[in-house]
Tab-separated table of C-alpha atoms in Angstrom:
chain	number	residue	atom	x	y	z
J	173	ILE	CA	80.079	-251.456	162.649
J	174	LYS	CA	79.846	-248.415	160.369
J	175	SER	CA	83.587	-248.701	159.692
J	176	ALA	CA	83.165	-252.372	158.827
J	177	ARG	CA	80.317	-251.472	156.500
J	178	ASN	CA	82.465	-248.906	154.704
J	179	LEU	CA	85.217	-251.492	154.293
J	180	HIS	CA	82.808	-254.088	152.918
J	181	ARG	CA	81.452	-251.488	150.504
J	182	ILE	CA	84.948	-250.574	149.305
J	183	ILE	CA	85.882	-254.190	148.643
J	184	GLU	CA	82.424	-254.822	147.148
J	185	ASP	CA	81.474	-257.483	149.681
J	186	GLY	CA	77.696	-257.223	149.444
J	187	GLN	CA	77.004	-259.986	151.947
J	188	GLY	CA	79.318	-258.426	154.507
J	189	GLU	CA	77.725	-255.017	154.010
J	190	ALA	CA	74.253	-256.551	154.329
J	191	ALA	CA	75.197	-258.170	157.639
J	192	ASP	CA	76.589	-254.848	158.893
J	193	LEU	CA	73.447	-252.948	157.888
J	194	GLN	CA	71.250	-255.576	159.507
J	195	THR	CA	73.213	-255.319	162.750
J	196	LEU	CA	73.061	-251.513	162.719
J	197	GLY	CA	69.315	-251.608	162.229
J	198	ALA	CA	68.835	-254.112	165.033
J	199	ILE	CA	70.878	-251.941	167.402
J	200	TYR	CA	68.712	-248.892	166.688
J	201	ALA	CA	65.575	-250.962	167.255
J	202	LEU	CA	66.726	-252.731	170.409
J	203	GLN	CA	68.465	-249.909	172.238
J	204	SER	CA	66.510	-246.791	171.313
J	205	SER	CA	63.338	-248.061	169.617
J	206	ASP	CA	64.280	-245.926	166.602
J	207	TYR	CA	62.340	-248.057	164.172
J	208	VAL	CA	62.528	-245.569	161.299
J	209	THR	CA	66.325	-245.747	161.188
J	210	ALA	CA	66.157	-249.493	161.824
J	211	ARG	CA	63.771	-250.001	158.909
J	212	ASP	CA	65.935	-247.944	156.564
J	213	TYR	CA	69.157	-249.796	157.410
J	214	ILE	CA	67.527	-253.211	157.347
J	215	GLY	CA	65.687	-252.434	154.118
J	216	GLN	CA	69.049	-251.775	152.459
J	217	ALA	CA	70.384	-254.984	153.991
J	218	LEU	CA	67.458	-256.943	152.588
J	219	GLU	CA	68.106	-255.720	149.047
J	220	LEU	CA	71.752	-256.791	149.294
J	221	ALA	CA	70.850	-260.137	150.866
J	222	GLN	CA	68.362	-260.922	148.105
J	223	TYR	CA	70.846	-259.904	145.426
J	224	SER	CA	73.510	-262.173	146.954
J	225	LYS	CA	71.066	-265.116	146.991
J	226	ASN	CA	72.339	-265.987	150.480
J	227	LYS	CA	69.224	-267.556	151.990
J	228	VAL	CA	70.585	-267.653	155.548
J	229	LEU	CA	71.327	-263.935	155.429
J	230	GLU	CA	67.963	-263.254	153.810
J	231	VAL	CA	66.090	-265.176	156.516
J	232	ASP	CA	67.802	-263.240	159.306
J	233	THR	CA	67.142	-259.945	157.532
J	234	TRP	CA	63.455	-260.644	156.922
J	235	LEU	CA	63.018	-261.184	160.666
J	236	GLU	CA	64.702	-257.908	161.580
J	237	PHE	CA	62.753	-256.105	158.856
J	238	GLY	CA	59.458	-257.482	160.163
J	239	LEU	CA	60.234	-256.428	163.724
J	240	ALA	CA	61.192	-252.911	162.614
J	241	LEU	CA	57.995	-252.556	160.579
J	242	GLU	CA	55.969	-253.851	163.503
J	243	GLY	CA	57.607	-251.233	165.707
J	244	LEU	CA	56.328	-248.632	163.218
J	245	GLN	CA	52.866	-250.225	163.438
J	246	ASP	CA	53.028	-251.076	159.741
J	247	TYR	CA	51.433	-254.415	160.482
J	248	GLU	CA	50.540	-255.471	156.949
J	249	LYS	CA	54.136	-255.188	155.750
J	250	ALA	CA	55.448	-256.699	158.996
J	251	CYS	CA	53.229	-259.742	158.591
J	252	ASN	CA	54.377	-260.117	155.001
J	253	ALA	CA	58.004	-260.044	156.190
J	254	PHE	CA	57.378	-262.824	158.716
J	255	GLU	CA	55.578	-264.864	156.051
J	256	GLN	CA	58.441	-264.379	153.594
J	257	MET	CA	60.901	-265.539	156.237
J	258	ARG	CA	58.947	-268.676	157.097
J	259	ALA	CA	58.443	-269.507	153.408
J	260	ILE	CA	62.208	-269.540	152.892
J	261	GLN	CA	62.793	-271.532	156.078
J	262	LYS	CA	60.354	-274.211	154.998
J	263	LYS	CA	62.554	-274.781	151.942
J	264	THR	CA	65.813	-274.846	153.901
J	265	LYS	CA	67.200	-276.405	157.060
J	266	TYR	CA	68.036	-273.026	158.579
J	267	GLN	CA	65.568	-272.503	161.413
J	268	ARG	CA	67.148	-269.785	163.541
J	269	GLY	CA	64.483	-267.267	164.514
J	270	SER	CA	61.625	-269.519	163.398
J	271	LEU	CA	59.848	-269.150	166.736
J	272	ASP	CA	60.339	-265.379	166.601
J	273	ALA	CA	58.620	-265.295	163.215
J	274	GLU	CA	55.782	-267.545	164.384
J	275	ALA	CA	55.245	-265.253	167.380
J	276	GLY	CA	55.194	-262.340	164.945
J	277	LEU	CA	52.482	-264.080	162.940
J	278	ALA	CA	50.534	-264.631	166.165
J	279	ARG	CA	50.719	-260.896	166.841
J	280	CYS	CA	49.477	-260.343	163.282
J	281	LEU	CA	46.426	-262.461	164.054
J	282	VAL	CA	45.739	-260.255	167.087
J	283	GLN	CA	45.809	-257.188	164.835
J	284	GLU	CA	43.327	-258.925	162.533
J	285	GLY	CA	41.027	-259.611	165.480
J	286	LYS	CA	41.550	-263.368	165.238
J	287	LEU	CA	42.199	-263.973	168.929
J	288	PRO	CA	41.463	-267.744	169.061
J	289	GLU	CA	43.890	-268.349	166.183
J	290	ALA	CA	46.463	-266.062	167.801
J	291	GLN	CA	46.157	-267.948	171.082
J	292	GLN	CA	46.568	-271.306	169.350
J	293	LYS	CA	49.694	-270.164	167.518
J	294	ILE	CA	51.341	-268.508	170.538
J	295	GLU	CA	50.669	-271.585	172.695
J	296	ILE	CA	52.566	-273.703	170.166
J	297	VAL	CA	55.428	-271.192	170.189
J	298	PHE	CA	55.411	-271.011	173.988
J	299	ASN	CA	55.579	-274.793	174.347
J	300	GLN	CA	58.304	-275.117	171.709
J	301	LEU	CA	60.281	-272.381	173.453
J	302	ALA	CA	60.658	-274.620	176.492
J	303	LEU	CA	61.526	-277.684	174.402
J	304	ALA	CA	64.087	-275.730	172.395
J	305	ASN	CA	65.820	-274.706	175.610
J	306	GLU	CA	65.571	-271.129	174.322
J	307	ALA	CA	68.433	-271.728	171.925
J	308	TRP	CA	68.760	-272.129	168.173
J	309	PRO	CA	65.191	-271.484	166.903
J	310	VAL	CA	64.982	-268.330	169.048
J	311	LYS	CA	66.720	-265.005	168.502
J	312	TYR	CA	64.855	-262.752	170.955
J	313	PRO	CA	63.490	-264.792	173.893
J	314	ALA	CA	62.335	-261.739	175.871
J	315	HIS	CA	60.216	-260.579	172.935
J	316	LEU	CA	58.579	-264.002	172.754
J	317	TYR	CA	57.721	-263.999	176.449
J	318	LEU	CA	56.267	-260.499	176.119
J	319	SER	CA	54.252	-261.617	173.096
J	320	ALA	CA	52.878	-264.602	174.993
J	321	HIS	CA	51.997	-262.408	177.977
J	322	HIS	CA	50.215	-259.889	175.746
J	323	ILE	CA	48.232	-262.435	173.757
J	324	PHE	CA	47.217	-264.503	176.784
J	325	SER	CA	46.089	-261.269	178.449
J	326	GLN	CA	44.109	-260.320	175.333
J	327	VAL	CA	42.220	-263.625	175.306
J	328	GLY	CA	41.466	-263.444	179.030
J	329	ASP	CA	43.811	-266.105	180.402
J	330	PRO	CA	45.586	-264.369	183.317
J	331	GLN	CA	47.178	-267.593	184.587
J	332	LYS	CA	49.033	-268.218	181.330
J	333	ALA	CA	49.844	-264.517	181.029
J	334	THR	CA	51.465	-264.607	184.467
J	335	ASN	CA	53.286	-267.837	183.616
J	336	ALA	CA	54.762	-266.147	180.546
J	337	LEU	CA	56.056	-263.291	182.707
J	338	ASP	CA	57.490	-265.673	185.291
J	339	ARG	CA	59.298	-267.756	182.704
J	340	GLY	CA	60.549	-264.649	180.961
J	341	HIS	CA	61.881	-263.206	184.197
J	342	THR	CA	63.588	-266.497	185.045
J	343	TRP	CA	65.252	-266.543	181.625
J	344	LEU	CA	66.376	-262.922	181.996
J	345	GLN	CA	67.900	-263.505	185.426
J	346	ARG	CA	69.683	-266.709	184.413
J	347	ARG	CA	71.041	-265.096	181.269
J	348	SER	CA	72.265	-262.021	183.136
J	349	GLU	CA	74.002	-264.174	185.755
J	350	LYS	CA	76.221	-265.582	183.004
J	351	ILE	CA	77.651	-262.090	182.397
J	352	ASN	CA	80.556	-261.668	184.803
J	353	ASP	CA	81.296	-258.022	184.081
J	354	LEU	CA	78.915	-255.969	186.250
J	355	GLU	CA	78.707	-253.059	183.811
J	356	TRP	CA	77.895	-255.364	180.920
J	357	ARG	CA	75.328	-257.153	183.066
J	358	ALA	CA	73.655	-253.864	183.964
J	359	SER	CA	73.666	-252.840	180.306
J	360	PHE	CA	72.066	-256.147	179.324
J	361	LEU	CA	69.255	-255.588	181.811
J	362	GLU	CA	68.772	-251.843	181.425
J	363	ASN	CA	69.683	-250.861	177.859
J	364	ILE	CA	67.583	-253.305	175.855
J	365	ALA	CA	63.973	-252.180	175.516
J	366	ASP	CA	62.409	-255.658	175.774
J	367	HIS	CA	64.422	-256.461	178.890
J	368	GLN	CA	63.348	-253.187	180.501
J	369	LYS	CA	59.710	-253.847	179.640
J	370	LEU	CA	59.820	-257.407	180.948
J	371	THR	CA	61.348	-256.284	184.253
J	372	LYS	CA	58.774	-253.484	184.664
J	373	LEU	CA	55.870	-255.837	183.982
J	374	VAL	CA	57.167	-258.386	186.485
J	375	THR	CA	57.631	-255.667	189.123
J	376	HIS	CA	54.165	-254.230	188.451
J	377	HIS	CA	52.559	-257.671	188.640
J	378	ALA	CA	54.359	-258.443	191.916
J	379	LYS	CA	53.139	-255.170	193.461
J	380	ALA	CA	49.584	-255.783	192.273
J	381	THR	CA	49.624	-259.310	193.700
J	382	THR	CA	50.952	-258.058	197.047
J	383	ALA	CA	48.303	-255.311	197.175
J	384	ASN	CA	45.556	-257.867	196.668
């Protein structure tokens, strides 16, 4: 990806370079939770995306930027990123990642202490996730399931929190079964932070249920 970025820079392809920077940032965030590096790469990508006036690229980059900022616990800027993304989407037909952004805004409401509003928003996202068949409006399904689990736990609804884990685990298993190469399948399950966290939570919940 870094080689591709250098090539795009040489030929002055700003949109291509922005996409490369966005991907690099996402990799650092997803694989190693290095949100500082992720923020820096994605911040550069955002500047290029805005300059290019490519709204699709800008939408995707705002989402990644918001997630990186959230990872750094810079919630005010993260919430602004999600709001910027949704504002653009409401003016366009490009809706990829819309549920991810709405879940991000629900997490923002939690940070603001607005738990009833957060619950209402995440329930809408959770229901739409099933209707969308976890496809186009969703970029990071595991993160959405974890968000739903966290918020339902925060508002004291253990049944819905458990349901979020169960559905997330089902999605993870079905998705991994589509990967024929065993090494790639293991990497999918073990080398992505959200997938690791989801698996650990499911295992912990199963042990706690058995103990009771």
